[in-house]
JSON list of C-alpha atoms in Angstrom, two decimals:
[
{"chain": "H", "resi": 84, "resn": "MET", "atom": "CA", "xyz": [40.07, 8.56, -37.42]},
{"chain": "H", "resi": 85, "resn": "PHE", "atom": "CA", "xyz": [40.08, 11.65, -35.26]},
{"chain": "H", "resi": 86, "resn": "ALA", "atom": "CA", "xyz": [43.59, 13.02, -34.93]},
{"chain": "H", "resi": 87, "resn": "PRO", "atom": "CA", "xyz": [44.56, 13.62, -31.28]},
{"chain": "H", "resi": 88, "resn": "ALA", "atom": "CA", "xyz": [44.16, 17.26, -30.34]},
{"chain": "H", "resi": 89, "resn": "ALA", "atom": "CA", "xyz": [47.21, 18.50, -28.48]},
{"chain": "H", "resi": 90, "resn": "ARG", "atom": "CA", "xyz": [46.55, 21.36, -26.12]},
{"chain": "H", "resi": 91, "resn": "SER", "atom": "CA", "xyz": [49.11, 22.97, -23.86]},
{"chain": "H", "resi": 92, "resn": "LEU", "atom": "CA", "xyz": [48.32, 24.72, -20.64]},
{"chain": "H", "resi": 93, "resn": "LEU", "atom": "CA", "xyz": [50.97, 26.35, -18.54]},
{"chain": "H", "resi": 94, "resn": "ALA", "atom": "CA", "xyz": [50.51, 25.30, -14.95]},
{"chain": "H", "resi": 95, "resn": "THR", "atom": "CA", "xyz": [51.96, 28.58, -13.77]},
{"chain": "H", "resi": 96, "resn": "SER", "atom": "CA", "xyz": [49.47, 30.81, -15.59]},
{"chain": "H", "resi": 97, "resn": "VAL", "atom": "CA", "xyz": [46.42, 31.57, -13.50]},
{"chain": "H", "resi": 98, "resn": "ARG", "atom": "CA", "xyz": [43.28, 32.84, -15.13]},
{"chain": "H", "resi": 99, "resn": "ALA", "atom": "CA", "xyz": [41.87, 34.66, -12.13]},
{"chain": "H", "resi": 100, "resn": "SER", "atom": "CA", "xyz": [38.83, 36.21, -13.80]},
{"chain": "H", "resi": 101, "resn": "ALA", "atom": "CA", "xyz": [37.26, 37.26, -17.06]},
{"chain": "H", "resi": 102, "resn": "ASN", "atom": "CA", "xyz": [38.65, 40.74, -16.41]},
{"chain": "H", "resi": 103, "resn": "PRO", "atom": "CA", "xyz": [40.91, 41.91, -19.29]},
{"chain": "H", "resi": 104, "resn": "LYS", "atom": "CA", "xyz": [43.64, 42.57, -16.71]},
{"chain": "H", "resi": 105, "resn": "ASN", "atom": "CA", "xyz": [43.73, 38.94, -15.54]},
{"chain": "H", "resi": 106, "resn": "ALA", "atom": "CA", "xyz": [46.92, 36.90, -15.25]},
{"chain": "H", "resi": 107, "resn": "PHE", "atom": "CA", "xyz": [46.48, 35.28, -18.68]},
{"chain": "H", "resi": 108, "resn": "ASN", "atom": "CA", "xyz": [46.52, 38.67, -20.36]},
{"chain": "H", "resi": 109, "resn": "LYS", "atom": "CA", "xyz": [49.56, 39.75, -18.33]},
{"chain": "H", "resi": 110, "resn": "VAL", "atom": "CA", "xyz": [51.40, 36.65, -19.51]},
{"chain": "H", "resi": 111, "resn": "TYR", "atom": "CA", "xyz": [50.24, 36.58, -23.14]},
{"chain": "H", "resi": 112, "resn": "GLY", "atom": "CA", "xyz": [49.39, 40.25, -23.71]},
{"chain": "H", "resi": 113, "resn": "SER", "atom": "CA", "xyz": [45.98, 39.87, -25.34]},
{"chain": "H", "resi": 114, "resn": "ALA", "atom": "CA", "xyz": [42.37, 39.80, -24.28]},
{"chain": "H", "resi": 115, "resn": "ARG", "atom": "CA", "xyz": [40.75, 36.39, -24.34]},
{"chain": "H", "resi": 116, "resn": "THR", "atom": "CA", "xyz": [37.16, 35.37, -23.77]},
{"chain": "H", "resi": 117, "resn": "VAL", "atom": "CA", "xyz": [37.04, 33.17, -20.70]},
{"chain": "H", "resi": 118, "resn": "VAL", "atom": "CA", "xyz": [34.16, 30.72, -20.30]},
{"chain": "H", "resi": 119, "resn": "THR", "atom": "CA", "xyz": [32.12, 31.80, -17.29]},
{"chain": "H", "resi": 120, "resn": "VAL", "atom": "CA", "xyz": [29.34, 29.98, -15.42]},
{"chain": "H", "resi": 121, "resn": "LYS", "atom": "CA", "xyz": [25.95, 31.67, -15.38]},
{"chain": "H", "resi": 122, "resn": "THR", "atom": "CA", "xyz": [24.21, 29.18, -13.05]},
{"chain": "H", "resi": 123, "resn": "VAL", "atom": "CA", "xyz": [26.03, 26.59, -10.94]},
{"chain": "H", "resi": 124, "resn": "LYS", "atom": "CA", "xyz": [24.38, 23.15, -11.33]},
{"chain": "H", "resi": 125, "resn": "TYR", "atom": "CA", "xyz": [26.87, 21.07, -9.31]},
{"chain": "H", "resi": 126, "resn": "THR", "atom": "CA", "xyz": [30.05, 21.59, -7.34]},
{"chain": "H", "resi": 127, "resn": "ALA", "atom": "CA", "xyz": [32.59, 18.84, -6.64]},
{"chain": "H", "resi": 128, "resn": "THR", "atom": "CA", "xyz": [34.95, 19.44, -3.75]},
{"chain": "H", "resi": 129, "resn": "ALA", "atom": "CA", "xyz": [38.26, 17.72, -3.20]},
{"chain": "H", "resi": 130, "resn": "ARG", "atom": "CA", "xyz": [40.76, 18.15, -0.37]},
{"chain": "H", "resi": 131, "resn": "ALA", "atom": "CA", "xyz": [44.45, 17.34, -0.77]},
{"chain": "H", "resi": 132, "resn": "GLN", "atom": "CA", "xyz": [46.69, 17.17, 2.26]},
{"chain": "H", "resi": 133, "resn": "GLY", "atom": "CA", "xyz": [49.94, 15.72, 3.44]},
{"chain": "H", "resi": 134, "resn": "ALA", "atom": "CA", "xyz": [53.03, 15.80, 1.26]},
{"chain": "H", "resi": 135, "resn": "GLY", "atom": "CA", "xyz": [51.46, 17.17, -1.94]},
{"chain": "H", "resi": 136, "resn": "ARG", "atom": "CA", "xyz": [52.08, 14.65, -4.69]},
{"chain": "H", "resi": 137, "resn": "ASN", "atom": "CA", "xyz": [52.84, 12.10, -1.97]},
{"chain": "H", "resi": 138, "resn": "GLY", "atom": "CA", "xyz": [49.92, 12.91, 0.32]},
{"chain": "H", "resi": 139, "resn": "THR", "atom": "CA", "xyz": [46.23, 12.12, 0.04]},
{"chain": "H", "resi": 140, "resn": "VAL", "atom": "CA", "xyz": [43.23, 13.49, -1.80]},
{"chain": "H", "resi": 141, "resn": "LYS", "atom": "CA", "xyz": [39.58, 12.96, -0.95]},
{"chain": "H", "resi": 142, "resn": "SER", "atom": "CA", "xyz": [36.35, 13.82, -2.74]},
{"chain": "H", "resi": 143, "resn": "GLY", "atom": "CA", "xyz": [33.06, 12.31, -1.59]},
{"chain": "H", "resi": 144, "resn": "ASN", "atom": "CA", "xyz": [33.57, 8.54, -1.21]},
{"chain": "H", "resi": 145, "resn": "LEU", "atom": "CA", "xyz": [36.80, 8.61, -3.21]},
{"chain": "H", "resi": 146, "resn": "ASP", "atom": "CA", "xyz": [39.85, 8.64, -0.93]},
{"chain": "H", "resi": 147, "resn": "LEU", "atom": "CA", "xyz": [43.20, 8.17, -2.67]},
{"chain": "H", "resi": 148, "resn": "LYS", "atom": "CA", "xyz": [46.83, 7.86, -1.63]},
{"chain": "H", "resi": 149, "resn": "LEU", "atom": "CA", "xyz": [48.97, 9.99, -3.91]},
{"chain": "H", "resi": 150, "resn": "ALA", "atom": "CA", "xyz": [52.45, 9.07, -5.05]},
{"chain": "H", "resi": 151, "resn": "SER", "atom": "CA", "xyz": [54.76, 10.64, -7.57]},
{"chain": "H", "resi": 152, "resn": "PRO", "atom": "CA", "xyz": [55.27, 8.42, -10.60]},
{"chain": "H", "resi": 153, "resn": "LYS", "atom": "CA", "xyz": [58.59, 6.67, -11.00]},
{"chain": "H", "resi": 154, "resn": "GLU", "atom": "CA", "xyz": [59.32, 8.92, -14.01]},
{"chain": "H", "resi": 155, "resn": "LEU", "atom": "CA", "xyz": [59.33, 11.89, -11.60]},
{"chain": "H", "resi": 156, "resn": "GLY", "atom": "CA", "xyz": [61.48, 10.17, -8.97]},
{"chain": "H", "resi": 157, "resn": "GLY", "atom": "CA", "xyz": [58.65, 8.71, -6.87]},
{"chain": "H", "resi": 158, "resn": "ASP", "atom": "CA", "xyz": [57.79, 5.15, -5.98]},
{"chain": "H", "resi": 159, "resn": "GLY", "atom": "CA", "xyz": [54.65, 5.11, -8.14]},
{"chain": "H", "resi": 160, "resn": "LYS", "atom": "CA", "xyz": [52.66, 3.35, -5.41]},
{"chain": "H", "resi": 161, "resn": "GLY", "atom": "CA", "xyz": [49.64, 5.61, -5.62]},
{"chain": "H", "resi": 162, "resn": "GLU", "atom": "CA", "xyz": [47.71, 7.85, -7.96]},
{"chain": "H", "resi": 163, "resn": "ASN", "atom": "CA", "xyz": [48.84, 11.24, -9.26]},
{"chain": "H", "resi": 164, "resn": "PRO", "atom": "CA", "xyz": [47.08, 14.46, -10.33]},
{"chain": "H", "resi": 165, "resn": "GLU", "atom": "CA", "xyz": [47.65, 13.80, -14.03]},
{"chain": "H", "resi": 166, "resn": "GLN", "atom": "CA", "xyz": [45.83, 10.45, -13.77]},
{"chain": "H", "resi": 167, "resn": "LEU", "atom": "CA", "xyz": [42.91, 12.14, -12.03]},
{"chain": "H", "resi": 168, "resn": "LEU", "atom": "CA", "xyz": [42.71, 14.82, -14.73]},
{"chain": "H", "resi": 169, "resn": "ALA", "atom": "CA", "xyz": [42.88, 12.18, -17.48]},
{"chain": "H", "resi": 170, "resn": "MET", "atom": "CA", "xyz": [40.08, 10.19, -15.84]},
{"chain": "H", "resi": 171, "resn": "GLY", "atom": "CA", "xyz": [37.83, 13.21, -15.38]},
{"chain": "H", "resi": 172, "resn": "TYR", "atom": "CA", "xyz": [38.51, 14.58, -18.85]},
{"chain": "H", "resi": 173, "resn": "SER", "atom": "CA", "xyz": [37.86, 11.27, -20.62]},
{"chain": "H", "resi": 174, "resn": "ALA", "atom": "CA", "xyz": [34.57, 10.76, -18.74]},
{"chain": "H", "resi": 175, "resn": "CYS", "atom": "CA", "xyz": [33.43, 14.34, -19.38]},
{"chain": "H", "resi": 176, "resn": "PHE", "atom": "CA", "xyz": [34.32, 14.14, -23.08]},
{"chain": "H", "resi": 177, "resn": "LEU", "atom": "CA", "xyz": [32.47, 10.82, -23.42]},
{"chain": "H", "resi": 178, "resn": "GLY", "atom": "CA", "xyz": [29.41, 12.41, -21.82]},
{"chain": "H", "resi": 179, "resn": "ALA", "atom": "CA", "xyz": [29.59, 15.22, -24.38]},
{"chain": "H", "resi": 180, "resn": "VAL", "atom": "CA", "xyz": [29.89, 12.65, -27.19]},
{"chain": "H", "resi": 181, "resn": "GLN", "atom": "CA", "xyz": [26.82, 10.78, -26.00]},
{"chain": "H", "resi": 182, "resn": "LEU", "atom": "CA", "xyz": [24.73, 13.91, -25.50]},
{"chain": "H", "resi": 183, "resn": "LEU", "atom": "CA", "xyz": [25.62, 15.35, -28.89]},
{"chain": "H", "resi": 184, "resn": "ALA", "atom": "CA", "xyz": [25.21, 11.98, -30.64]},
{"chain": "H", "resi": 185, "resn": "LYS", "atom": "CA", "xyz": [21.52, 12.12, -29.77]},
{"chain": "H", "resi": 186, "resn": "LYS", "atom": "CA", "xyz": [21.22, 15.56, -31.37]},
{"chain": "H", "resi": 187, "resn": "GLN", "atom": "CA", "xyz": [23.09, 14.40, -34.50]},
{"chain": "H", "resi": 188, "resn": "GLY", "atom": "CA", "xyz": [21.19, 11.14, -34.86]},
{"chain": "H", "resi": 189, "resn": "LYS", "atom": "CA", "xyz": [24.35, 9.09, -34.16]},
{"chain": "H", "resi": 190, "resn": "GLU", "atom": "CA", "xyz": [23.26, 7.29, -30.98]},
{"chain": "H", "resi": 191, "resn": "GLU", "atom": "CA", "xyz": [24.34, 3.87, -32.28]},
{"chain": "H", "resi": 192, "resn": "MET", "atom": "CA", "xyz": [27.81, 5.19, -33.04]},
{"chain": "H", "resi": 193, "resn": "ALA", "atom": "CA", "xyz": [28.19, 6.64, -29.56]},
{"chain": "H", "resi": 194, "resn": "LYS", "atom": "CA", "xyz": [27.05, 3.52, -27.67]},
{"chain": "H", "resi": 195, "resn": "ALA", "atom": "CA", "xyz": [30.43, 1.80, -28.04]},
{"chain": "H", "resi": 196, "resn": "ALA", "atom": "CA", "xyz": [32.54, 4.97, -28.15]},
{"chain": "H", "resi": 197, "resn": "GLN", "atom": "CA", "xyz": [35.63, 5.20, -25.99]},
{"chain": "H", "resi": 198, "resn": "ILE", "atom": "CA", "xyz": [37.67, 8.25, -25.07]},
{"chain": "H", "resi": 199, "resn": "VAL", "atom": "CA", "xyz": [41.34, 7.94, -24.22]},
{"chain": "H", "resi": 200, "resn": "ALA", "atom": "CA", "xyz": [42.87, 10.97, -22.51]},
{"chain": "H", "resi": 201, "resn": "ASN", "atom": "CA", "xyz": [46.64, 11.26, -22.14]},
{"chain": "H", "resi": 202, "resn": "VAL", "atom": "CA", "xyz": [47.81, 13.99, -19.78]},
{"chain": "H", "resi": 203, "resn": "SER", "atom": "CA", "xyz": [51.53, 14.65, -19.96]},
{"chain": "H", "resi": 204, "resn": "LEU", "atom": "CA", "xyz": [53.52, 16.73, -17.48]},
{"chain": "H", "resi": 205, "resn": "GLY", "atom": "CA", "xyz": [56.82, 18.27, -18.43]},
{"chain": "H", "resi": 206, "resn": "GLU", "atom": "CA", "xyz": [59.02, 21.31, -18.24]},
{"chain": "H", "resi": 207, "resn": "SER", "atom": "CA", "xyz": [57.46, 24.37, -19.79]},
{"chain": "H", "resi": 208, "resn": "ALA", "atom": "CA", "xyz": [59.17, 25.67, -22.92]},
{"chain": "H", "resi": 209, "resn": "GLU", "atom": "CA", "xyz": [58.01, 29.23, -22.24]},
{"chain": "H", "resi": 210, "resn": "LYS", "atom": "CA", "xyz": [58.85, 29.83, -18.57]},
{"chain": "H", "resi": 211, "resn": "PRO", "atom": "CA", "xyz": [60.18, 28.15, -15.43]},
{"chain": "H", "resi": 212, "resn": "GLY", "atom": "CA", "xyz": [57.97, 25.42, -14.02]},
{"chain": "H", "resi": 213, "resn": "PHE", "atom": "CA", "xyz": [55.83, 22.72, -15.50]},
{"chain": "H", "resi": 214, "resn": "GLY", "atom": "CA", "xyz": [53.23, 22.56, -18.23]},
{"chain": "H", "resi": 215, "resn": "LEU", "atom": "CA", "xyz": [50.63, 20.07, -19.37]},
{"chain": "H", "resi": 216, "resn": "THR", "atom": "CA", "xyz": [49.81, 18.59, -22.74]},
{"chain": "H", "resi": 217, "resn": "VAL", "atom": "CA", "xyz": [46.52, 16.76, -23.25]},
{"chain": "H", "resi": 218, "resn": "ASP", "atom": "CA", "xyz": [45.89, 14.36, -26.13]},
{"chain": "H", "resi": 219, "resn": "ILE", "atom": "CA", "xyz": [42.34, 13.09, -26.63]},
{"chain": "H", "resi": 220, "resn": "GLN", "atom": "CA", "xyz": [41.68, 10.07, -28.83]},
{"chain": "H", "resi": 221, "resn": "ALA", "atom": "CA", "xyz": [38.03, 9.41, -29.71]},
{"chain": "H", "resi": 222, "resn": "VAL", "atom": "CA", "xyz": [37.55, 5.75, -30.63]},
{"chain": "H", "resi": 223, "resn": "GLY", "atom": "CA", "xyz": [34.53, 4.57, -32.61]},
{"chain": "H", "resi": 224, "resn": "ILE", "atom": "CA", "xyz": [33.05, 7.92, -33.63]},
{"chain": "H", "resi": 225, "resn": "ASP", "atom": "CA", "xyz": [33.45, 10.20, -36.63]},
{"chain": "H", "resi": 226, "resn": "GLU", "atom": "CA", "xyz": [35.39, 13.46, -36.83]},
{"chain": "H", "resi": 227, "resn": "GLU", "atom": "CA", "xyz": [32.23, 15.61, -36.88]},
{"chain": "H", "resi": 228, "resn": "LEU", "atom": "CA", "xyz": [30.99, 14.19, -33.58]},
{"chain": "H", "resi": 229, "resn": "ALA", "atom": "CA", "xyz": [34.48, 14.33, -32.01]},
{"chain": "H", "resi": 230, "resn": "GLN", "atom": "CA", "xyz": [34.90, 18.02, -32.92]},
{"chain": "H", "resi": 231, "resn": "ALA", "atom": "CA", "xyz": [31.40, 18.87, -31.68]},
{"chain": "H", "resi": 232, "resn": "ALA", "atom": "CA", "xyz": [32.12, 17.10, -28.38]},
{"chain": "H", "resi": 233, "resn": "HIS", "atom": "CA", "xyz": [35.44, 18.95, -28.05]},
{"chain": "H", "resi": 234, "resn": "GLU", "atom": "CA", "xyz": [33.67, 22.29, -28.50]},
{"chain": "H", "resi": 235, "resn": "PHE", "atom": "CA", "xyz": [30.93, 21.31, -26.01]},
{"chain": "H", "resi": 236, "resn": "CYS", "atom": "CA", "xyz": [32.90, 19.50, -23.26]},
{"chain": "H", "resi": 237, "resn": "PRO", "atom": "CA", "xyz": [33.50, 21.72, -20.19]},
{"chain": "H", "resi": 238, "resn": "PHE", "atom": "CA", "xyz": [37.00, 20.26, -19.69]},
{"chain": "H", "resi": 239, "resn": "SER", "atom": "CA", "xyz": [37.92, 21.07, -23.30]},
{"chain": "H", "resi": 240, "resn": "ARG", "atom": "CA", "xyz": [36.51, 24.56, -22.91]},
{"chain": "H", "resi": 241, "resn": "ALA", "atom": "CA", "xyz": [38.44, 25.16, -19.70]},
{"chain": "H", "resi": 242, "resn": "LEU", "atom": "CA", "xyz": [41.74, 24.05, -21.19]},
{"chain": "H", "resi": 243, "resn": "THR", "atom": "CA", "xyz": [41.36, 25.71, -24.59]},
{"chain": "H", "resi": 244, "resn": "GLN", "atom": "CA", "xyz": [39.32, 28.81, -23.76]},
{"chain": "H", "resi": 245, "resn": "GLY", "atom": "CA", "xyz": [40.07, 29.35, -20.09]},
{"chain": "H", "resi": 246, "resn": "ALA", "atom": "CA", "xyz": [38.04, 29.19, -16.93]},
{"chain": "H", "resi": 247, "resn": "VAL", "atom": "CA", "xyz": [37.53, 31.50, -14.00]},
{"chain": "H", "resi": 248, "resn": "VAL", "atom": "CA", "xyz": [39.87, 30.39, -11.21]},
{"chain": "H", "resi": 249, "resn": "ASN", "atom": "CA", "xyz": [39.46, 32.01, -7.81]},
{"chain": "H", "resi": 250, "resn": "VAL", "atom": "CA", "xyz": [42.24, 31.44, -5.28]},
{"chain": "H", "resi": 251, "resn": "SER", "atom": "CA", "xyz": [41.69, 32.38, -1.64]},
{"chain": "H", "resi": 252, "resn": "VAL", "atom": "CA", "xyz": [43.41, 31.76, 1.69]},
{"chain": "H", "resi": 253, "resn": "SER", "atom": "CA", "xyz": [41.72, 30.71, 4.93]},
{"chain": "H", "resi": 254, "resn": "LYS", "atom": "CA", "xyz": [42.86, 29.66, 8.37]}
]
């Protein structure tokens, strides 16, 4: 069985660009190759508004009421950002499994595969604020395919290798 891969990402560290002077390097003091996009194939847009974790978020036909989970002092009567990340990550990872299974001749194995993503939010051990831990469990596939999918999946790459994040302000 594939052992869950635990990856930590500090929510307060912003990887603003692939430039060696980016925020990641200021925080951690070393250059790191950030995965960049050569050609954009698709862009998803979401808009959050209201009271943050207790507001709303909309993307395309998906319109959700957000609510902080009970564990964070909320009423839990809505979705939260960690659930949305877990849903997106598990779907993306499964897509990578299925694509790579074809290349490895393991299509039958991948047909019934399931990906469970656990996204945990907690206090950061390194600095003030929160951090995330992601555990991925690949069910029904072998370790070779799981590792290949982890290396290929854009969500895995973003969380383990970094991604370009541009923050701007508009009126």
